[in-house]
């Protein structure tokens, strides 16, 4: 039925949470944040909440890529009620941006599933991430060879869930809608975006978040994908 399978990258194949946590722990220790009476788990939680908010604004075209990067750590410390005085937060931001995409961890069964799919389907990436960063993640995870086409919001000029990025990917790969499938963890950007384009989609939902409006296919582990094809 399908010939083309389009994947999201972060939180779908590349383990954003684990990779990010390892870098945040490194920064926490290097910049001696415990001496500022900051607890690492709270620091990490603040980071994730801030990142979610910034990416929501970015996906809604409310902020630019540069503004997202500028706001990240100041917002993290503001949430914690911690002062930035004497802290090289701009250095922290640069270190985070450099180190994180160079982390290698994939989500469980990602590599095994891709190895199984590659001989049978044409595999592609559609991501709202920035081109140079996503290329690094694919390379660090050792999965770049699975994806001859990687479509980013920066490269295409459109962001998921706008149908233009999906149509751009379909046109560039000569893929027909009825032969194409989207797999992603974000219900709004990946699943609704694909469906609004007319593309079938599978919701990757490892945390088993309940979404009342969702009535389509859903998996909680990538290993379950094979039974859906």
mmCIF file of C-alpha atoms in Angstrom:
data_model
loop_
_atom_site.group_PDB
_atom_site.id
_atom_site.type_symbol
_atom_site.label_atom_id
_atom_site.label_comp_id
_atom_site.label_asym_id
_atom_site.label_seq_id
_atom_site.Cartn_x
_atom_site.Cartn_y
_atom_site.Cartn_z
ATOM 1 C CA UNK A 1 0.000 0.000 0.000
ATOM 2 C CA UNK A 2 2.761 2.446 0.916
ATOM 3 C CA UNK A 3 5.902 3.262 -1.039
ATOM 4 C CA UNK A 4 7.075 6.366 0.844
ATOM 5 C CA UNK A 5 7.360 6.699 4.619
ATOM 6 C CA UNK A 6 8.011 10.148 6.108
ATOM 7 C CA UNK A 7 9.351 10.361 9.669
ATOM 8 C CA UNK A 8 9.600 13.184 12.133
ATOM 9 C CA UNK A 9 13.057 13.225 13.779
ATOM 10 C CA UNK A 10 13.080 14.618 17.340
ATOM 11 C CA UNK A 11 11.183 12.453 19.850
ATOM 12 C CA UNK A 12 10.358 10.009 17.040
ATOM 13 C CA UNK A 13 13.710 8.552 15.986
ATOM 14 C CA UNK A 14 16.360 10.658 17.744
ATOM 15 C CA UNK A 15 16.017 10.498 21.529
ATOM 16 C CA UNK A 16 15.797 14.203 22.283
ATOM 17 C CA UNK A 17 15.089 13.754 25.989
ATOM 18 C CA UNK A 18 18.050 11.482 26.715
ATOM 19 C CA UNK A 19 20.500 13.411 24.561
ATOM 20 C CA UNK A 20 19.390 16.733 25.976
ATOM 21 C CA UNK A 21 19.506 15.468 29.568
ATOM 22 C CA UNK A 22 23.133 14.349 29.216
ATOM 23 C CA UNK A 23 24.182 17.754 27.885
ATOM 24 C CA UNK A 24 22.188 19.632 30.536
ATOM 25 C CA UNK A 25 23.862 17.569 33.273
ATOM 26 C CA UNK A 26 27.259 18.452 31.800
ATOM 27 C CA UNK A 27 26.379 22.168 31.767
ATOM 28 C CA UNK A 28 24.901 22.002 35.267
ATOM 29 C CA UNK A 29 28.152 20.615 36.624
ATOM 30 C CA UNK A 30 30.511 22.745 34.534
ATOM 31 C CA UNK A 31 28.805 26.009 35.481
ATOM 32 C CA UNK A 32 28.416 24.916 39.123
ATOM 33 C CA UNK A 33 24.693 25.605 39.235
ATOM 34 C CA UNK A 34 24.315 23.621 42.463
ATOM 35 C CA UNK A 35 26.224 26.425 44.176
ATOM 36 C CA UNK A 36 23.364 28.720 43.148
ATOM 37 C CA UNK A 37 21.017 26.424 45.084
ATOM 38 C CA UNK A 38 19.539 25.053 41.865
ATOM 39 C CA UNK A 39 18.410 21.406 41.848
ATOM 40 C CA UNK A 40 19.277 19.561 38.658
ATOM 41 C CA UNK A 41 15.881 17.902 38.225
ATOM 42 C CA UNK A 42 14.175 21.304 38.528
ATOM 43 C CA UNK A 43 16.695 22.812 36.122
ATOM 44 C CA UNK A 44 15.936 20.099 33.593
ATOM 45 C CA UNK A 45 12.177 20.419 34.042
ATOM 46 C CA UNK A 46 12.389 24.178 33.575
ATOM 47 C CA UNK A 47 14.405 23.627 30.428
ATOM 48 C CA UNK A 48 11.822 21.247 28.932
ATOM 49 C CA UNK A 49 8.910 23.556 29.782
ATOM 50 C CA UNK A 50 10.745 26.517 28.272
ATOM 51 C CA UNK A 51 11.685 24.593 25.146
ATOM 52 C CA UNK A 52 8.094 23.480 24.648
ATOM 53 C CA UNK A 53 6.876 27.080 24.952
ATOM 54 C CA UNK A 54 9.536 28.459 22.580
ATOM 55 C CA UNK A 55 8.932 25.805 19.949
ATOM 56 C CA UNK A 56 5.191 26.441 20.153
ATOM 57 C CA UNK A 57 5.852 30.118 19.419
ATOM 58 C CA UNK A 58 8.286 29.210 16.647
ATOM 59 C CA UNK A 59 5.812 26.788 15.030
ATOM 60 C CA UNK A 60 3.208 29.553 15.131
ATOM 61 C CA UNK A 61 5.636 31.986 13.454
ATOM 62 C CA UNK A 62 5.705 34.193 16.543
ATOM 63 C CA UNK A 63 9.490 34.105 16.995
ATOM 64 C CA UNK A 64 12.511 33.490 14.770
ATOM 65 C CA UNK A 65 15.178 30.800 15.052
ATOM 66 C CA UNK A 66 17.630 33.325 16.454
ATOM 67 C CA UNK A 67 15.132 34.661 18.984
ATOM 68 C CA UNK A 68 14.356 31.129 20.150
ATOM 69 C CA UNK A 69 18.047 30.574 20.868
ATOM 70 C CA UNK A 70 18.439 33.933 22.615
ATOM 71 C CA UNK A 71 15.485 33.393 24.932
ATOM 72 C CA UNK A 72 16.132 29.775 25.917
ATOM 73 C CA UNK A 73 18.375 29.974 28.965
ATOM 74 C CA UNK A 74 17.201 33.365 30.293
ATOM 75 C CA UNK A 75 13.673 31.918 30.370
ATOM 76 C CA UNK A 76 14.922 28.734 32.053
ATOM 77 C CA UNK A 77 16.460 30.723 34.910
ATOM 78 C CA UNK A 78 13.469 33.046 35.120
ATOM 79 C CA UNK A 79 11.208 30.019 35.666
ATOM 80 C CA UNK A 80 13.535 28.891 38.436
ATOM 81 C CA UNK A 81 13.545 32.323 40.033
ATOM 82 C CA UNK A 82 17.340 32.275 39.728
ATOM 83 C CA UNK A 83 19.567 35.213 38.914
ATOM 84 C CA UNK A 84 21.695 35.353 35.778
ATOM 85 C CA UNK A 85 24.197 37.637 37.498
ATOM 86 C CA UNK A 86 27.735 36.377 36.997
ATOM 87 C CA UNK A 87 26.522 33.448 34.905
ATOM 88 C CA UNK A 88 27.820 32.982 31.373
ATOM 89 C CA UNK A 89 24.386 32.017 30.043
ATOM 90 C CA UNK A 90 25.283 32.944 26.472
ATOM 91 C CA UNK A 91 28.216 30.549 26.688
ATOM 92 C CA UNK A 92 25.868 27.889 28.057
ATOM 93 C CA UNK A 93 23.557 28.391 25.107
ATOM 94 C CA UNK A 94 26.415 28.043 22.620
ATOM 95 C CA UNK A 95 27.666 24.911 24.380
ATOM 96 C CA UNK A 96 24.198 23.398 24.395
ATOM 97 C CA UNK A 97 23.713 24.111 20.691
ATOM 98 C CA UNK A 98 27.093 22.606 19.883
ATOM 99 C CA UNK A 99 26.947 19.505 22.069
ATOM 100 C CA UNK A 100 23.333 18.363 21.862
ATOM 101 C CA UNK A 101 23.043 17.459 18.164
ATOM 102 C CA UNK A 102 26.309 15.529 18.473
ATOM 103 C CA UNK A 103 24.777 13.054 20.939
ATOM 104 C CA UNK A 104 24.151 9.577 19.486
ATOM 105 C CA UNK A 105 21.129 8.148 21.273
ATOM 106 C CA UNK A 106 18.116 6.917 19.306
ATOM 107 C CA UNK A 107 14.759 5.811 20.631
ATOM 108 C CA UNK A 108 14.289 2.068 21.226
ATOM 109 C CA UNK A 109 14.103 -0.014 18.037
ATOM 110 C CA UNK A 110 14.655 3.000 15.770
ATOM 111 C CA UNK A 111 17.669 1.516 14.007
ATOM 112 C CA UNK A 112 16.164 -1.971 13.762
ATOM 113 C CA UNK A 113 12.930 -0.622 12.271
ATOM 114 C CA UNK A 114 14.779 1.529 9.736
ATOM 115 C CA UNK A 115 16.939 -1.405 8.691
ATOM 116 C CA UNK A 116 13.808 -3.480 8.136
ATOM 117 C CA UNK A 117 12.002 -0.748 6.213
ATOM 118 C CA UNK A 118 14.813 0.476 3.978
ATOM 119 C CA UNK A 119 14.712 -2.378 1.407
ATOM 120 C CA UNK A 120 10.934 -2.134 1.130
ATOM 121 C CA UNK A 121 10.147 1.611 1.240
ATOM 122 C CA UNK A 122 11.631 4.978 0.412
ATOM 123 C CA UNK A 123 12.321 6.727 3.711
ATOM 124 C CA UNK A 124 12.307 10.496 4.277
ATOM 125 C CA UNK A 125 12.413 13.040 7.117
ATOM 126 C CA UNK A 126 10.054 16.007 7.599
ATOM 127 C CA UNK A 127 11.086 18.145 10.562
ATOM 128 C CA UNK A 128 10.577 21.642 11.922
ATOM 129 C CA UNK A 129 14.148 21.589 13.174
ATOM 130 C CA UNK A 130 16.923 23.681 11.699
ATOM 131 C CA UNK A 131 18.731 22.106 8.741
ATOM 132 C CA UNK A 132 22.293 22.154 10.033
ATOM 133 C CA UNK A 133 21.240 20.844 13.455
ATOM 134 C CA UNK A 134 19.064 18.038 12.115
ATOM 135 C CA UNK A 135 21.813 16.908 9.739
ATOM 136 C CA UNK A 136 24.159 16.630 12.722
ATOM 137 C CA UNK A 137 21.617 14.576 14.681
ATOM 138 C CA UNK A 138 21.164 12.143 11.807
ATOM 139 C CA UNK A 139 24.913 11.784 11.437
ATOM 140 C CA UNK A 140 25.544 11.431 15.186
ATOM 141 C CA UNK A 141 22.838 8.791 15.430
ATOM 142 C CA UNK A 142 24.333 6.942 12.463
ATOM 143 C CA UNK A 143 21.080 6.959 10.488
ATOM 144 C CA UNK A 144 21.711 9.597 7.815
ATOM 145 C CA UNK A 145 22.152 6.917 5.129
ATOM 146 C CA UNK A 146 18.527 5.849 5.520
ATOM 147 C CA UNK A 147 17.242 9.239 4.347
ATOM 148 C CA UNK A 148 18.306 10.629 0.959
ATOM 149 C CA UNK A 149 15.734 13.415 1.455
ATOM 150 C CA UNK A 150 15.501 15.504 4.633
ATOM 151 C CA UNK A 151 12.931 18.296 4.573
ATOM 152 C CA UNK A 152 13.217 21.021 7.207
ATOM 153 C CA UNK A 153 11.109 24.085 7.836
ATOM 154 C CA UNK A 154 14.139 26.290 7.149
ATOM 155 C CA UNK A 155 14.845 24.565 3.834
ATOM 156 C CA UNK A 156 11.262 24.481 2.573
ATOM 157 C CA UNK A 157 10.121 27.849 3.920
ATOM 158 C CA UNK A 158 7.147 26.255 5.702
ATOM 159 C CA UNK A 159 6.614 24.602 9.068
ATOM 160 C CA UNK A 160 4.476 21.672 10.064
ATOM 161 C CA UNK A 161 1.496 21.564 10.409
ATOM 162 C CA UNK A 162 1.144 23.746 7.285
ATOM 163 C CA UNK A 163 0.373 21.526 4.341
ATOM 164 C CA UNK A 164 2.895 23.323 2.152
ATOM 165 C CA UNK A 165 5.843 21.511 3.742
ATOM 166 C CA UNK A 166 4.154 18.154 3.161
ATOM 167 C CA UNK A 167 3.298 19.038 -0.436
ATOM 168 C CA UNK A 168 6.867 20.205 -0.986
ATOM 169 C CA UNK A 169 8.188 16.872 0.297
ATOM 170 C CA UNK A 170 5.748 14.903 -1.842
ATOM 171 C CA UNK A 171 6.696 16.809 -4.957
ATOM 172 C CA UNK A 172 10.450 16.533 -4.337
ATOM 173 C CA UNK A 173 10.253 12.768 -3.828
ATOM 174 C CA UNK A 174 7.687 12.124 -6.596
ATOM 175 C CA UNK A 175 5.493 10.524 -3.963
ATOM 176 C CA UNK A 176 1.759 10.154 -4.395
ATOM 177 C CA UNK A 177 -0.505 10.893 -1.447
ATOM 178 C CA UNK A 178 -2.136 7.471 -1.478
ATOM 179 C CA UNK A 179 1.285 5.808 -1.341
ATOM 180 C CA UNK A 180 2.638 7.948 1.489
ATOM 181 C CA UNK A 181 2.635 7.653 5.285
ATOM 182 C CA UNK A 182 3.708 10.115 7.998
ATOM 183 C CA UNK A 183 4.949 8.980 11.429
ATOM 184 C CA UNK A 184 5.502 11.456 14.249
ATOM 185 C CA UNK A 185 5.065 12.133 17.954
ATOM 186 C CA UNK A 186 3.425 15.563 17.777
ATOM 187 C CA UNK A 187 -0.301 15.218 17.226
ATOM 188 C CA UNK A 188 -0.838 18.762 15.976
ATOM 189 C CA UNK A 189 2.193 19.235 13.744
ATOM 190 C CA UNK A 190 2.783 15.692 12.478
ATOM 191 C CA UNK A 191 -0.579 13.949 12.507
ATOM 192 C CA UNK A 192 -3.027 16.774 11.831
ATOM 193 C CA UNK A 193 -0.564 18.348 9.411
ATOM 194 C CA UNK A 194 -0.346 15.160 7.388
ATOM 195 C CA UNK A 195 -4.085 14.468 7.506
ATOM 196 C CA UNK A 196 -4.933 18.007 6.425
ATOM 197 C CA UNK A 197 -2.753 17.356 3.396
ATOM 198 C CA UNK A 198 -4.569 14.114 2.651
ATOM 199 C CA UNK A 199 -1.708 11.868 3.830
ATOM 200 C CA UNK A 200 -2.155 8.862 6.090
ATOM 201 C CA UNK A 201 -0.445 9.155 9.475
ATOM 202 C CA UNK A 202 0.496 7.039 12.474
ATOM 203 C CA UNK A 203 0.697 8.759 15.842
ATOM 204 C CA UNK A 204 3.821 7.711 17.761
ATOM 205 C CA UNK A 205 2.685 8.145 21.352
ATOM 206 C CA UNK A 206 5.148 6.499 23.781
ATOM 207 C CA UNK A 207 3.743 8.433 26.756
ATOM 208 C CA UNK A 208 0.224 7.270 25.814
ATOM 209 C CA UNK A 209 -1.205 10.765 25.999
ATOM 210 C CA UNK A 210 -4.978 10.686 25.641
ATOM 211 C CA UNK A 211 -6.204 12.810 22.746
ATOM 212 C CA UNK A 212 -9.965 12.586 22.380
ATOM 213 C CA UNK A 213 -10.016 13.770 18.776
ATOM 214 C CA UNK A 214 -7.595 11.106 17.600
ATOM 215 C CA UNK A 215 -9.259 8.127 15.919
ATOM 216 C CA UNK A 216 -6.478 6.893 13.631
ATOM 217 C CA UNK A 217 -3.584 4.487 14.031
ATOM 218 C CA UNK A 218 -1.376 4.853 17.084
ATOM 219 C CA UNK A 219 1.726 3.109 18.406
ATOM 220 C CA UNK A 220 3.614 3.494 21.687
ATOM 221 C CA UNK A 221 6.822 1.752 20.546
ATOM 222 C CA UNK A 222 8.526 1.885 17.170
ATOM 223 C CA UNK A 223 8.597 -1.918 17.077
ATOM 224 C CA UNK A 224 4.799 -1.822 16.715
ATOM 225 C CA UNK A 225 5.098 0.050 13.425
ATOM 226 C CA UNK A 226 5.814 -3.062 11.390
ATOM 227 C CA UNK A 227 2.394 -4.536 12.171
ATOM 228 C CA UNK A 228 0.723 -1.362 10.832
ATOM 229 C CA UNK A 229 2.193 -1.562 7.350
#
